[in-house]
Amino acid sequence: MNLAAYIHPAFQIGALSLGLIVLANGLRVRRSRKGGAGAETARVARLHMRLGRWFIALFSVGYALGLGGMRFALEGPLYETAHSYFATLALGLFWVTAWLGRRLRKNLGNEDLRQIHSYCGFLAVFIALFVAVLGMRLLP
């Protein structure tokens, strides 16, 4: 059995777990903001941003590990599976979500931007979880 083929899935399970925490934290920011801006909202928002940065970095590393694992451990072609296409879509959506989040920090009053940020983040997490299911059939 080639254990190298399991590095990417194990890494991404950890990264996606962090992503779910970031999503839950984002929902806490939303609830706290509806109650009025205050110290608690600022604290939760800072945590959301800090964990979000870690998540984006870890998910991106996990994506690269997936490419390396497919090429070297599984010796399969890159970008010829639904798993790879949807993983690329999820990664792109996560980066768009991060970019929108950075824009929100500069323009705090833009509710439309906040809605797009939250929808992109939720959609990216949903697609990433779907990608995890698609990836199970690629394992040896």
N, CA, C and O atoms as a MOPAC input file, in Angstrom:
PM7 MOZYME 1SCF
protein

 N      0.85300 1    -1.18100 1     0.00000 1
 C      0.00000 1     0.00000 1     0.00000 1
 C      0.89800 1     1.24300 1     0.00000 1
 O      1.88100 1     1.30500 1     0.73900 1
 N      0.56000 1     2.21500 1    -0.82000 1
 C      1.32900 1     3.44300 1    -0.95100 1
 C      0.75900 1     4.49800 1     0.00100 1
 O     -0.25700 1     5.12700 1    -0.29400 1
 N      1.42500 1     4.68200 1     1.14600 1
 C      0.93300 1     5.63400 1     2.14400 1
 C      1.02500 1     7.08000 1     1.67100 1
 O      0.30000 1     7.93700 1     2.17600 1
 N      1.89400 1     7.36400 1     0.71900 1
 C      2.03700 1     8.73000 1     0.20400 1
 C      0.72900 1     9.23100 1    -0.42100 1
 O      0.47000 1    10.43400 1    -0.44000 1
 N     -0.08200 1     8.31900 1    -0.92400 1
 C     -1.35400 1     8.69900 1    -1.53500 1
 C     -2.33300 1     9.25000 1    -0.50000 1
 O     -3.31900 1     9.89000 1    -0.86600 1
 N     -2.07400 1     9.00900 1     0.78600 1
 C     -2.98900 1     9.43600 1     1.84300 1
 C     -2.56400 1    10.73300 1     2.52900 1
 O     -3.27200 1    11.22700 1     3.40600 1
 N     -1.42300 1    11.28600 1     2.14200 1
 C     -0.94700 1    12.53800 1     2.74600 1
 C     -1.90800 1    13.67800 1     2.42600 1
 O     -2.33300 1    14.40400 1     3.32500 1
 N     -2.25000 1    13.83700 1     1.15200 1
 C     -3.15100 1    14.90800 1     0.72900 1
 C     -4.52300 1    14.80700 1     1.40700 1
 O     -4.99400 1    15.80000 1     1.96000 1
 N     -5.17800 1    13.63900 1     1.38100 1
 C     -6.49100 1    13.57400 1     2.03900 1
 C     -6.42300 1    13.87600 1     3.53100 1
 O     -7.27800 1    14.59000 1     4.05400 1
 N     -5.42400 1    13.34600 1     4.21800 1
 C     -5.30800 1    13.59800 1     5.65900 1
 C     -5.08500 1    15.08400 1     5.92500 1
 O     -5.68400 1    15.65100 1     6.83900 1
 N     -4.23100 1    15.70800 1     5.13400 1
 C     -3.94800 1    17.13400 1     5.29200 1
 C     -5.20700 1    17.95700 1     5.03900 1
 O     -5.51100 1    18.88200 1     5.79200 1
 N     -5.93700 1    17.62000 1     3.97800 1
 C     -7.12000 1    18.39900 1     3.62400 1
 C     -8.26400 1    18.19100 1     4.61300 1
 O     -9.08200 1    19.09200 1     4.79800 1
 N     -8.33700 1    17.03600 1     5.24300 1
 C     -9.35600 1    16.84300 1     6.28700 1
 C     -9.10700 1    17.83700 1     7.40900 1
 O    -10.04200 1    18.45000 1     7.92300 1
 N     -7.83500 1    17.99700 1     7.79200 1
 C     -7.49700 1    18.99200 1     8.81500 1
 C     -7.81100 1    20.40300 1     8.36000 1
 O     -8.37700 1    21.19700 1     9.11100 1
 N     -7.43700 1    20.71400 1     7.11400 1
 C     -7.68900 1    22.05400 1     6.58400 1
 C     -9.19000 1    22.33600 1     6.50500 1
 O     -9.63800 1    23.42000 1     6.88000 1
 N     -9.96200 1    21.37200 1     6.02300 1
 C    -11.41400 1    21.57700 1     5.92700 1
 C    -12.06400 1    21.67700 1     7.30200 1
 O    -13.05900 1    22.38300 1     7.46600 1
 N    -11.51800 1    20.98700 1     8.27700 1
 C    -12.02800 1    21.13200 1     9.65000 1
 C    -11.83700 1    22.56700 1    10.11900 1
 O    -12.73100 1    23.16000 1    10.72300 1
 N    -10.65600 1    23.12000 1     9.83300 1
 C    -10.41300 1    24.51900 1    10.16300 1
 C    -11.35700 1    25.42300 1     9.37500 1
 O    -11.85600 1    26.41500 1     9.90600 1
 N    -11.60200 1    25.08300 1     8.10800 1
 C    -12.53300 1    25.86600 1     7.28800 1
 C    -13.93500 1    25.90000 1     7.87300 1
 O    -14.60700 1    26.92900 1     7.81300 1
 N    -14.38000 1    24.79200 1     8.43500 1
 C    -15.69900 1    24.77300 1     9.07000 1
 C    -15.71400 1    25.64300 1    10.32300 1
 O    -16.72600 1    26.27100 1    10.63300 1
 N    -14.59800 1    25.68200 1    11.03900 1
 C    -14.48800 1    26.56500 1    12.20200 1
 C    -14.53300 1    28.02300 1    11.76000 1
 O    -15.18800 1    28.85000 1    12.39400 1
 N    -13.83400 1    28.33400 1    10.66800 1
 C    -13.84200 1    29.70900 1    10.13500 1
 C    -15.26300 1    30.09100 1     9.71700 1
 O    -15.71400 1    31.20600 1     9.98100 1
 N    -15.96400 1    29.16200 1     9.06400 1
 C    -17.34500 1    29.42500 1     8.65200 1
 C    -18.23100 1    29.67900 1     9.87900 1
 O    -19.01100 1    30.63100 1     9.89600 1
 N    -18.11200 1    28.84400 1    10.88100 1
 C    -18.90700 1    29.03400 1    12.09500 1
 C    -18.57700 1    30.36500 1    12.76400 1
 O    -19.46200 1    31.05100 1    13.27700 1
 N    -17.30600 1    30.71800 1    12.75100 1
 C    -16.89300 1    31.99100 1    13.32300 1
 C    -17.45900 1    33.15900 1    12.52700 1
 O    -17.85700 1    34.17200 1    13.10200 1
 N    -17.49500 1    33.02000 1    11.20700 1
 C    -18.09300 1    34.06200 1    10.37300 1
 C    -19.56200 1    34.25700 1    10.69400 1
 O    -20.05900 1    35.38300 1    10.70100 1
 N    -20.25600 1    33.16000 1    10.95700 1
 C    -21.66200 1    33.27100 1    11.34700 1
 C    -21.80300 1    33.94800 1    12.70700 1
 O    -22.76500 1    34.68100 1    12.93500 1
 N    -20.85400 1    33.71000 1    13.61300 1
 C    -20.85000 1    34.40400 1    14.90900 1
 C    -20.63100 1    35.90300 1    14.70900 1
 O    -21.24600 1    36.71900 1    15.39500 1
 N    -19.75600 1    36.26500 1    13.77000 1
 C    -19.52900 1    37.68600 1    13.47000 1
 C    -20.83100 1    38.30800 1    12.99200 1
 O    -21.19600 1    39.40400 1    13.41700 1
 N    -21.53000 1    37.60800 1    12.10700 1
 C    -22.78800 1    38.12400 1    11.56200 1
 C    -23.82300 1    38.33500 1    12.66700 1
 O    -24.45800 1    39.38700 1    12.73600 1
 N    -23.98900 1    37.32900 1    13.53200 1
 C    -24.94300 1    37.45000 1    14.64400 1
 C    -24.54600 1    38.58300 1    15.58100 1
 O    -25.39800 1    39.35300 1    16.02500 1
 N    -23.26600 1    38.68600 1    15.88100 1
 C    -22.78100 1    39.72400 1    16.79000 1
 C    -22.98000 1    41.10800 1    16.18500 1
 O    -23.33000 1    42.05100 1    16.89300 1
 N    -22.75900 1    41.23200 1    14.88400 1
 C    -22.91300 1    42.52100 1    14.20100 1
 C    -24.37000 1    42.97000 1    14.20900 1
 O    -24.65500 1    44.16200 1    14.32700 1
 N    -25.29700 1    42.01200 1    14.08200 1
 C    -26.72100 1    42.36500 1    14.11500 1
 C    -27.13100 1    42.88500 1    15.48800 1
 O    -28.08000 1    43.66000 1    15.60600 1
 N    -26.41300 1    42.45500 1    16.52300 1
 C    -26.68000 1    42.94200 1    17.86400 1
 C    -26.06600 1    44.30000 1    18.12400 1
 O    -26.26800 1    44.88400 1    19.18800 1
 N    -25.31900 1    44.80600 1    17.16100 1
 C    -24.66000 1    46.09500 1    17.31400 1
 C    -23.14800 1    45.91400 1    17.41900 1
 O    -22.66300 1    44.98600 1    18.06600 1
 N    -22.42400 1    46.80600 1    16.78000 1
 C    -20.96100 1    46.73400 1    16.81600 1
 C    -20.49000 1    46.96800 1    18.24300 1
 O    -21.04000 1    47.79200 1    18.97300 1
 N    -19.47400 1    46.23500 1    18.61500 1
 C    -18.93000 1    46.38500 1    19.95900 1
 C    -17.64100 1    45.60500 1    20.09600 1
 O    -17.08900 1    45.11700 1    19.10900 1
 N    -17.17000 1    45.49200 1    21.30600 1
 C    -15.90300 1    44.81100 1    21.56300 1
 C    -15.98700 1    43.33000 1    21.19000 1
 O    -15.03100 1    42.77300 1    20.65000 1
 N    -17.11600 1    42.69200 1    21.47300 1
 C    -17.27200 1    41.26700 1    21.15500 1
 C    -17.25200 1    41.04300 1    19.64800 1
 O    -16.63300 1    40.09400 1    19.16900 1
 N    -17.92700 1    41.91100 1    18.90100 1
 C    -17.92200 1    41.80100 1    17.43900 1
 C    -16.50300 1    41.94000 1    16.90100 1
 O    -16.09300 1    41.17500 1    16.02800 1
 N    -15.75700 1    42.90200 1    17.41100 1
 C    -14.38600 1    43.11400 1    16.95700 1
 C    -13.50400 1    41.91400 1    17.29400 1
 O    -12.66600 1    41.51600 1    16.48600 1
 N    -13.68700 1    41.33900 1    18.47800 1
 C    -12.88300 1    40.18600 1    18.88700 1
 C    -13.16400 1    38.97900 1    17.99600 1
 O    -12.23700 1    38.31500 1    17.53100 1
 N    -14.43700 1    38.69900 1    17.76100 1
 C    -14.81700 1    37.55900 1    16.93200 1
 C    -14.36700 1    37.78200 1    15.48100 1
 O    -13.92200 1    36.84300 1    14.82000 1
 N    -14.47900 1    39.00100 1    14.99400 1
 C    -14.05000 1    39.31300 1    13.62300 1
 C    -12.53700 1    39.11900 1    13.47100 1
 O    -12.07900 1    38.59100 1    12.45800 1
 N    -11.76000 1    39.54600 1    14.47900 1
 C    -10.30000 1    39.35200 1    14.41700 1
 C     -9.95100 1    37.86500 1    14.37700 1
 O     -9.07500 1    37.44700 1    13.62000 1
 N    -10.63800 1    37.07500 1    15.19200 1
 C    -10.40800 1    35.62900 1    15.20300 1
 C    -10.78100 1    35.02300 1    13.85100 1
 O    -10.04800 1    34.18800 1    13.32200 1
 N    -11.90800 1    35.43700 1    13.29500 1
 C    -12.35000 1    34.96200 1    11.98200 1
 C    -11.29800 1    35.27100 1    10.91500 1
 O    -10.98400 1    34.42000 1    10.08300 1
 N    -10.76200 1    36.47600 1    10.94100 1
 C     -9.75200 1    36.86700 1     9.94300 1
 C     -8.45500 1    36.08100 1    10.13900 1
 O     -7.85800 1    35.61800 1     9.16700 1
 N     -8.02000 1    35.92800 1    11.38600 1
 C     -6.76900 1    35.21600 1    11.65400 1
 C     -6.88600 1    33.74700 1    11.23300 1
 O     -6.00700 1    33.22100 1    10.55000 1
 N     -7.97100 1    33.09300 1    11.64300 1
 C     -8.15800 1    31.69600 1    11.26100 1
 C     -8.37400 1    31.55200 1     9.75100 1
 O     -7.93600 1    30.57500 1     9.14300 1
 N     -9.05200 1    32.53300 1     9.15900 1
 C     -9.26400 1    32.51800 1     7.71000 1
 C     -7.95700 1    32.56200 1     6.94000 1
 O     -7.80500 1    31.86900 1     5.93400 1
 N     -7.00800 1    33.37200 1     7.40600 1
 C     -5.69300 1    33.42400 1     6.74200 1
 C     -4.98300 1    32.07800 1     6.84300 1
 O     -4.40200 1    31.60000 1     5.86900 1
 N     -5.03400 1    31.47100 1     8.02300 1
 C     -4.42600 1    30.14600 1     8.19500 1
 C     -5.10800 1    29.12200 1     7.29200 1
 O     -4.44700 1    28.29000 1     6.66900 1
 N     -6.41900 1    29.19400 1     7.22900 1
 C     -7.14900 1    28.23300 1     6.40800 1
 C     -6.76900 1    28.35300 1     4.93700 1
 O     -6.49900 1    27.34500 1     4.28300 1
 N     -6.74500 1    29.56800 1     4.41500 1
 C     -6.41000 1    29.76500 1     2.99900 1
 C     -5.01200 1    29.20500 1     2.70700 1
 O     -4.80400 1    28.53800 1     1.69300 1
 N     -4.06700 1    29.47900 1     3.59700 1
 C     -2.70400 1    28.97700 1     3.40600 1
 C     -2.68500 1    27.44600 1     3.43700 1
 O     -2.08500 1    26.81300 1     2.56800 1
 N     -3.33300 1    26.86000 1     4.42800 1
 C     -3.31400 1    25.39800 1     4.55600 1
 C     -4.06900 1    24.71700 1     3.42000 1
 O     -3.61600 1    23.69400 1     2.90600 1
 N     -5.20600 1    25.26600 1     3.02400 1
 C     -5.96100 1    24.66700 1     1.93000 1
 C     -5.16800 1    24.74600 1     0.62000 1
 O     -5.20600 1    23.81600 1    -0.18600 1
 N     -4.46200 1    25.83900 1     0.41200 1
 C     -3.64400 1    25.99100 1    -0.80200 1
 C     -2.49300 1    24.99200 1    -0.80500 1
 O     -2.18700 1    24.40000 1    -1.84100 1
 N     -1.85400 1    24.80100 1     0.34800 1
 C     -0.78400 1    23.79700 1     0.45500 1
 C     -1.36700 1    22.40500 1     0.19500 1
 O     -0.76100 1    21.59800 1    -0.50900 1
 N     -2.53200 1    22.13100 1     0.76000 1
 C     -3.18300 1    20.84400 1     0.53800 1
 C     -3.52600 1    20.61200 1    -0.92900 1
 O     -3.42700 1    19.49000 1    -1.42500 1
 N     -3.92600 1    21.67000 1    -1.61500 1
 C     -4.20600 1    21.57600 1    -3.05300 1
 C     -2.93000 1    21.16800 1    -3.79700 1
 O     -2.95600 1    20.28000 1    -4.64900 1
 N     -1.81800 1    21.82500 1    -3.46500 1
 C     -0.53300 1    21.49400 1    -4.10000 1
 C     -0.12100 1    20.05900 1    -3.76200 1
 O      0.41300 1    19.34800 1    -4.61400 1
 N     -0.36800 1    19.63500 1    -2.52300 1
 C     -0.07300 1    18.24500 1    -2.15600 1
 C     -0.90900 1    17.27500 1    -2.99000 1
 O     -0.44100 1    16.19400 1    -3.34900 1
 N     -2.13800 1    17.66100 1    -3.29200 1
 C     -2.99400 1    16.82400 1    -4.13000 1
 C     -2.42900 1    16.67600 1    -5.53200 1
 O     -2.44800 1    15.58500 1    -6.10300 1
 N     -1.93200 1    17.76200 1    -6.08100 1
 C     -1.30800 1    17.68400 1    -7.40900 1
 C     -0.08500 1    16.78400 1    -7.37400 1
 O      0.11100 1    15.93700 1    -8.24700 1
 N      0.74200 1    16.98600 1    -6.33600 1
 C      1.94300 1    16.15300 1    -6.21000 1
 C      1.59700 1    14.69800 1    -5.97300 1
 O      2.23200 1    13.80800 1    -6.54000 1
 N      0.59700 1    14.44600 1    -5.14200 1
 C      0.18800 1    13.07000 1    -4.87600 1
 C     -0.35800 1    12.38100 1    -6.10900 1
 O     -0.08400 1    11.20400 1    -6.34300 1
 N     -1.12900 1    13.11000 1    -6.89500 1
 C     -1.67900 1    12.52100 1    -8.11600 1
 C     -0.56400 1    12.20300 1    -9.10900 1
 O     -0.57400 1    11.16400 1    -9.76900 1
 N      0.37100 1    13.09800 1    -9.19700 1
 C      1.45800 1    12.92400 1   -10.17600 1
 C      2.45500 1    11.85200 1    -9.75400 1
 O      2.84600 1    11.00800 1   -10.56100 1
 N      2.86700 1    11.88700 1    -8.47700 1
 C      3.96400 1    11.01400 1    -8.05600 1
 C      3.50800 1     9.76500 1    -7.29700 1
 O      4.06100 1     8.68800 1    -7.51900 1
 N      2.52400 1     9.87700 1    -6.41700 1
 C      2.10100 1     8.71200 1    -5.63100 1
 C      1.13200 1     7.82700 1    -6.41600 1
 O      1.26100 1     6.60200 1    -6.41500 1
 N      0.17000 1     8.44900 1    -7.08000 1
 C     -0.81500 1     7.67800 1    -7.83500 1
 C     -0.44900 1     7.53200 1    -9.30600 1
 O     -1.01800 1     6.70500 1   -10.01800 1
 N      0.49900 1     8.33700 1    -9.75100 1
 C      0.97000 1     8.33000 1   -11.13700 1
 C     -0.16800 1     8.47100 1   -12.13500 1
 O     -0.21300 1     7.80100 1   -13.16600 1
 N     -1.08800 1     9.36900 1   -11.79200 1
 C     -2.22100 1     9.62100 1   -12.66700 1
 C     -2.10100 1    10.97300 1   -13.33900 1
 O     -1.27300 1    11.79300 1   -12.94300 1
 N     -2.91200 1    11.21400 1   -14.34500 1
 C     -2.88000 1    12.50300 1   -15.03400 1
 C     -3.53100 1    13.60500 1   -14.18100 1
 O     -4.49100 1    13.36400 1   -13.44900 1
 N     -2.98500 1    14.79900 1   -14.30000 1
 C     -3.53000 1    15.94200 1   -13.57300 1
 C     -4.72900 1    16.51000 1   -14.32700 1
 O     -4.76300 1    16.48500 1   -15.55700 1
 N     -5.68900 1    17.00900 1   -13.60300 1
 C     -6.84800 1    17.70900 1   -14.14800 1
 C     -7.66300 1    16.87600 1   -15.13400 1
 O     -8.16500 1    17.40300 1   -16.12600 1
 N     -7.79400 1    15.58500 1   -14.86500 1
 C     -8.65900 1    14.75600 1   -15.70400 1
 C     -9.77100 1    14.09000 1   -14.90300 1
 O    -10.38000 1    13.12000 1   -15.35300 1
 N    -10.02700 1    14.62300 1   -13.71100 1
 C    -11.09900 1    14.05700 1   -12.88100 1
 C    -12.01900 1    15.18100 1   -12.41700 1
 O    -11.63000 1    16.34800 1   -12.37300 1
 N    -13.22600 1    14.80700 1   -12.07900 1
 C    -14.16000 1    15.79100 1   -11.50900 1
 C    -13.59600 1    16.33600 1   -10.20200 1
 O    -13.80500 1    17.50300 1    -9.86900 1
 N    -12.88000 1    15.48900 1    -9.46200 1
 C    -12.26600 1    15.91700 1    -8.19800 1
 C    -11.33500 1    17.10400 1    -8.42600 1
 O    -11.38300 1    18.08300 1    -7.68100 1
 N    -10.49800 1    17.02200 1    -9.44000 1
 C     -9.53500 1    18.10700 1    -9.68600 1
 C    -10.23200 1    19.37700 1   -10.17800 1
 O     -9.84500 1    20.48000 1    -9.79200 1
 N    -11.23900 1    19.23600 1   -11.01400 1
 C    -11.93600 1    20.42000 1   -11.51700 1
 C    -12.67300 1    21.15300 1   -10.39200 1
 O    -12.56900 1    22.37200 1   -10.26100 1
 N    -13.40800 1    20.40300 1    -9.59500 1
 C    -14.15800 1    21.03500 1    -8.51000 1
 C    -13.23900 1    21.53500 1    -7.40000 1
 O    -13.54700 1    22.52700 1    -6.73900 1
 N    -12.10400 1    20.84900 1    -7.19100 1
 C    -11.13000 1    21.33700 1    -6.19900 1
 C    -10.56200 1    22.67800 1    -6.63900 1
 O    -10.37000 1    23.57300 1    -5.81600 1
 N    -10.29500 1    22.81900 1    -7.91900 1
 C     -9.79300 1    24.09000 1    -8.44800 1
 C    -10.85000 1    25.18200 1    -8.29200 1
 O    -10.52800 1    26.31900 1    -7.94600 1
 N    -12.10200 1    24.83700 1    -8.54600 1
 C    -13.19300 1    25.79400 1    -8.35700 1
 C    -13.28800 1    26.20800 1    -6.88800 1
 O    -13.41900 1    27.39400 1    -6.58500 1
 N    -13.22300 1    25.23800 1    -5.97700 1
 C    -13.29600 1    25.55200 1    -4.54300 1
 C    -12.12700 1    26.44800 1    -4.12900 1
 O    -12.32100 1    27.42400 1    -3.40500 1
 N    -10.92600 1    26.12500 1    -4.58100 1
 C     -9.76000 1    26.94600 1    -4.24000 1
 C     -9.94600 1    28.37400 1    -4.74200 1
 O     -9.67500 1    29.33400 1    -4.02000 1
 N    -10.40800 1    28.51000 1    -5.98100 1
 C    -10.65500 1    29.84800 1    -6.52400 1
 C    -11.69500 1    30.61200 1    -5.71500 1
 O    -11.52600 1    31.80100 1    -5.44500 1
 N    -12.76300 1    29.93500 1    -5.33100 1
 C    -13.80400 1    30.58900 1    -4.52900 1
 C    -13.28400 1    30.98300 1    -3.14600 1
 O    -13.65300 1    32.03200 1    -2.61800 1
 N    -12.43500 1    30.14900 1    -2.56600 1
 C    -11.85600 1    30.51600 1    -1.26600 1
 C    -10.98500 1    31.76500 1    -1.40200 1
 O    -11.02700 1    32.64700 1    -0.54300 1
 N    -10.20500 1    31.84200 1    -2.46600 1
 C     -9.35900 1    33.02400 1    -2.66600 1
 C    -10.20700 1    34.26800 1    -2.94700 1
 O     -9.87200 1    35.35900 1    -2.48500 1
 N    -11.30400 1    34.11500 1    -3.70100 1
 C    -12.21200 1    35.24600 1    -3.92700 1
 C    -12.83500 1    35.67500 1    -2.60400 1
 O    -12.96900 1    36.86900 1    -2.33900 1
 N    -13.21400 1    34.71400 1    -1.77900 1
 C    -13.78400 1    35.01800 1    -0.46300 1
 C    -12.78000 1    35.78900 1     0.38200 1
 O    -13.13500 1    36.76400 1     1.04400 1
 N    -11.51700 1    35.34500 1     0.35800 1
 C    -10.46900 1    36.04500 1     1.12300 1
 C    -10.27000 1    37.46200 1     0.59300 1
 O    -10.12200 1    38.40500 1     1.37000 1
 N    -10.26700 1    37.60800 1    -0.72300 1
 C    -10.08900 1    38.93900 1    -1.32200 1
 C    -11.25400 1    39.84900 1    -0.92900 1
 O    -11.04900 1    41.01500 1    -0.58900 1
 N    -12.46800 1    39.31600 1    -0.97500 1
 C    -13.63400 1    40.10700 1    -0.57400 1
 C    -13.54700 1    40.48000 1     0.90900 1
 O    -13.91900 1    41.58800 1     1.29400 1
 N    -13.06200 1    39.56500 1     1.72800 1
 C    -12.88500 1    39.85800 1     3.14300 1
 C    -11.89500 1    40.99100 1     3.36700 1
 O    -12.10400 1    41.84600 1     4.22700 1
 N    -10.82000 1    40.99400 1     2.59300 1
 C     -9.84900 1    42.09900 1     2.69000 1
 C    -10.49700 1    43.41100 1     2.27000 1
 O    -10.23600 1    44.45500 1     2.86800 1
 N    -11.33500 1    43.36100 1     1.24900 1
 C    -12.04700 1    44.56600 1     0.80900 1
 C    -12.99700 1    45.05600 1     1.89400 1
 O    -13.15600 1    46.26100 1     2.08900 1
 N    -13.62700 1    44.12300 1     2.59800 1
 C    -14.54300 1    44.49500 1     3.68300 1
 C    -13.81800 1    45.25100 1     4.79500 1
 O    -14.37400 1    46.17300 1     5.39100 1
 N    -12.59000 1    44.85900 1     5.06600 1
 C    -11.82400 1    45.55000 1     6.11400 1
 C    -11.61900 1    47.00700 1     5.76300 1
 O    -11.54600 1    47.85500 1     6.65200 1
 N    -11.52400 1    47.31100 1     4.46600 1
 C    -11.28900 1    48.69200 1     4.03600 1
 C    -12.59100 1    49.46900 1     3.86700 1
 O    -12.60200 1    50.69700 1     3.94600 1
 N    -13.69200 1    48.74500 1     3.63400 1
 C    -14.97600 1    49.39700 1     3.34900 1
 C    -16.04600 1    48.74900 1     4.21900 1
 O    -16.86200 1    47.97500 1     3.71900 1
 N    -16.05200 1    49.05300 1     5.50400 1
 C    -16.89000 1    48.34600 1     6.47100 1
 C    -18.38600 1    48.52700 1     6.25600 1
 O    -19.16700 1    47.69700 1     6.72100 1
 N    -18.80700 1    49.56600 1     5.57900 1
 C    -20.22900 1    49.84000 1     5.45000 1
 C    -20.91100 1    49.19800 1     4.25900 1
 O    -22.10600 1    49.42100 1     4.06300 1
 N    -20.22200 1    48.42300 1     3.46600 1
 C    -20.77900 1    47.88700 1     2.24300 1
 C    -21.45800 1    46.53400 1     2.50000 1
 O    -20.79800 1    45.49600 1     2.54800 1
 N    -22.77600 1    46.56500 1     2.66300 1
 C    -23.53500 1    45.34400 1     2.97000 1
 C    -23.56600 1    44.38200 1     1.78500 1
 O    -23.57000 1    43.16700 1     1.98400 1
 N    -23.58900 1    44.89900 1     0.56000 1
 C    -23.57800 1    44.02200 1    -0.61600 1
 C    -22.29800 1    43.19200 1    -0.65100 1
 O    -22.34100 1    41.98900 1    -0.90800 1
 N    -21.18000 1    43.82200 1    -0.39900 1
 C    -19.89100 1    43.12500 1    -0.37800 1
 C    -19.88300 1    42.06300 1     0.71800 1
 O    -19.36000 1    40.96700 1     0.51400 1
 N    -20.44600 1    42.37300 1     1.85400 1
 C    -20.52000 1    41.41900 1     2.97500 1
 C    -21.36200 1    40.19800 1     2.58200 1
 O    -21.00400 1    39.06800 1     2.91200 1
 N    -22.46800 1    40.42200 1     1.88500 1
 C    -23.31800 1    39.30700 1     1.43900 1
 C    -22.58500 1    38.41900 1     0.43500 1
 O    -22.63100 1    37.19300 1     0.53400 1
 N    -21.91500 1    39.03800 1    -0.52200 1
 C    -21.17800 1    38.26400 1    -1.52800 1
 C    -20.06900 1    37.46100 1    -0.85300 1
 O    -19.84800 1    36.29900 1    -1.19600 1
 N    -19.36900 1    38.07400 1     0.10600 1
 C    -18.31600 1    37.39100 1     0.85800 1
 C    -18.88300 1    36.15200 1     1.55200 1
 O    -18.29400 1    35.07300 1     1.47600 1
 N    -20.00200 1    36.30100 1     2.21700 1
 C    -20.56800 1    35.16800 1     2.95200 1
 C    -21.07500 1    34.07500 1     2.00400 1
 O    -20.89000 1    32.89100 1     2.28400 1
 N    -21.69900 1    34.44300 1     0.90800 1
 C    -22.19200 1    33.43900 1    -0.04000 1
 C    -21.04000 1    32.69800 1    -0.71700 1
 O    -21.09800 1    31.48000 1    -0.88400 1
 N    -20.00100 1    33.42400 1    -1.10400 1
 C    -18.83300 1    32.77500 1    -1.71900 1
 C    -18.18600 1    31.80100 1    -0.73800 1
 O    -17.82500 1    30.68500 1    -1.11100 1
 N    -18.04400 1    32.22100 1     0.50300 1
 C    -17.44400 1    31.34900 1     1.51400 1
 C    -18.25700 1    30.09000 1     1.73800 1
 O    -17.70600 1    28.99000 1     1.78800 1
 N    -19.57100 1    30.24700 1     1.87400 1
 C    -20.43500 1    29.08000 1     2.07800 1
 C    -20.38600 1    28.16000 1     0.87000 1
 O    -20.26900 1    26.94500 1     1.02700 1
 N    -20.47400 1    28.71700 1    -0.33300 1
 C    -20.43000 1    27.91000 1    -1.54800 1
 C    -19.09700 1    27.17100 1    -1.66900 1
 O    -19.06700 1    26.00200 1    -2.05200 1
 N    -18.00800 1    27.84500 1    -1.34600 1
 C    -16.68900 1    27.21600 1    -1.42200 1
 C    -16.58300 1    26.04300 1    -0.45300 1
 O    -16.05500 1    24.99200 1    -0.81500 1
 N    -17.07800 1    26.20900 1     0.77300 1
 C    -17.04300 1    25.11200 1     1.75300 1
 C    -17.90200 1    23.95200 1     1.26100 1
 O    -17.48500 1    22.79700 1     1.34600 1
 N    -19.08600 1    24.24300 1     0.75300 1
 C    -19.97500 1    23.20300 1     0.25000 1
 C    -19.30100 1    22.43000 1    -0.89000 1
 O    -19.33200 1    21.20000 1    -0.90600 1
 N    -18.70100 1    23.13800 1    -1.82900 1
 C    -18.02900 1    22.47200 1    -2.95600 1
 C    -16.83700 1    21.67000 1    -2.45500 1
 O    -16.60400 1    20.55900 1    -2.93100 1
 N    -16.07700 1    22.20900 1    -1.50200 1
 C    -14.91100 1    21.49500 1    -0.97400 1
 C    -15.32600 1    20.18300 1    -0.29900 1
 O    -14.63400 1    19.17400 1    -0.43200 1
 N    -16.43600 1    20.19500 1     0.41500 1
 C    -16.91300 1    18.95300 1     1.03000 1
 C    -17.34800 1    17.95300 1    -0.04100 1
 O    -17.12800 1    16.75100 1     0.11000 1
 N    -17.96000 1    18.43500 1    -1.11100 1
 C    -18.32100 1    17.59200 1    -2.25000 1
 C    -17.06300 1    17.01700 1    -2.89900 1
 O    -17.04200 1    15.85100 1    -3.29300 1
 N    -16.02300 1    17.83100 1    -3.01000 1
 C    -14.74700 1    17.39600 1    -3.58600 1
 C    -14.14300 1    16.26600 1    -2.75400 1
 O    -13.56500 1    15.32400 1    -3.29900 1
 N    -14.28000 1    16.36600 1    -1.43500 1
 C    -13.75700 1    15.30700 1    -0.56600 1
 C    -14.43500 1    13.96400 1    -0.89400 1
 O    -13.77800 1    12.92400 1    -0.93000 1
 N    -15.72800 1    14.00100 1    -1.12600 1
 C    -16.44100 1    12.77000 1    -1.48200 1
 C    -15.95800 1    12.25600 1    -2.84000 1
 O    -15.74300 1    11.05500 1    -3.00500 1
 N    -15.78600 1    13.14900 1    -3.80500 1
 C    -15.29700 1    12.75000 1    -5.12500 1
 C    -13.89800 1    12.13700 1    -5.04600 1
 O    -13.56500 1    11.23100 1    -5.80900 1
 N    -13.08000 1    12.64200 1    -4.11200 1
 C    -11.71200 1    12.15900 1    -4.00500 1
 C    -11.59600 1    10.75800 1    -3.43500 1
 O    -10.58400 1    10.08700 1    -3.63900 1
 N    -12.60600 1    10.31400 1    -2.73200 1
 C    -12.53300 1     8.97500 1    -2.11600 1
 C    -12.35900 1     7.87400 1    -3.14400 1
 O    -11.71000 1     6.86400 1    -2.87300 1
 N    -12.92400 1     8.05800 1    -4.29700 1
 C    -12.80100 1     6.99300 1    -5.31600 1
 C    -11.43100 1     6.98100 1    -5.98100 1
 O    -11.10000 1     6.02800 1    -6.68600 1
 N    -10.63600 1     8.01400 1    -5.77200 1
 C     -9.28600 1     8.06000 1    -6.35100 1
 C     -8.25700 1     7.33500 1    -5.49100 1
 O     -7.16800 1     7.00900 1    -5.96300 1
 N     -8.60200 1     7.08100 1    -4.22800 1
 C     -7.65300 1     6.44200 1    -3.31600 1
 C     -7.40200 1     4.98600 1    -3.70800 1
 O     -8.30300 1     4.29300 1    -4.17900 1
 N     -6.15600 1     4.53300 1    -3.50300 1
 C     -5.85000 1     3.13300 1    -3.84300 1
 C     -6.50100 1     2.15900 1    -2.86800 1
 O     -6.34400 1     0.94600 1    -3.01000 1

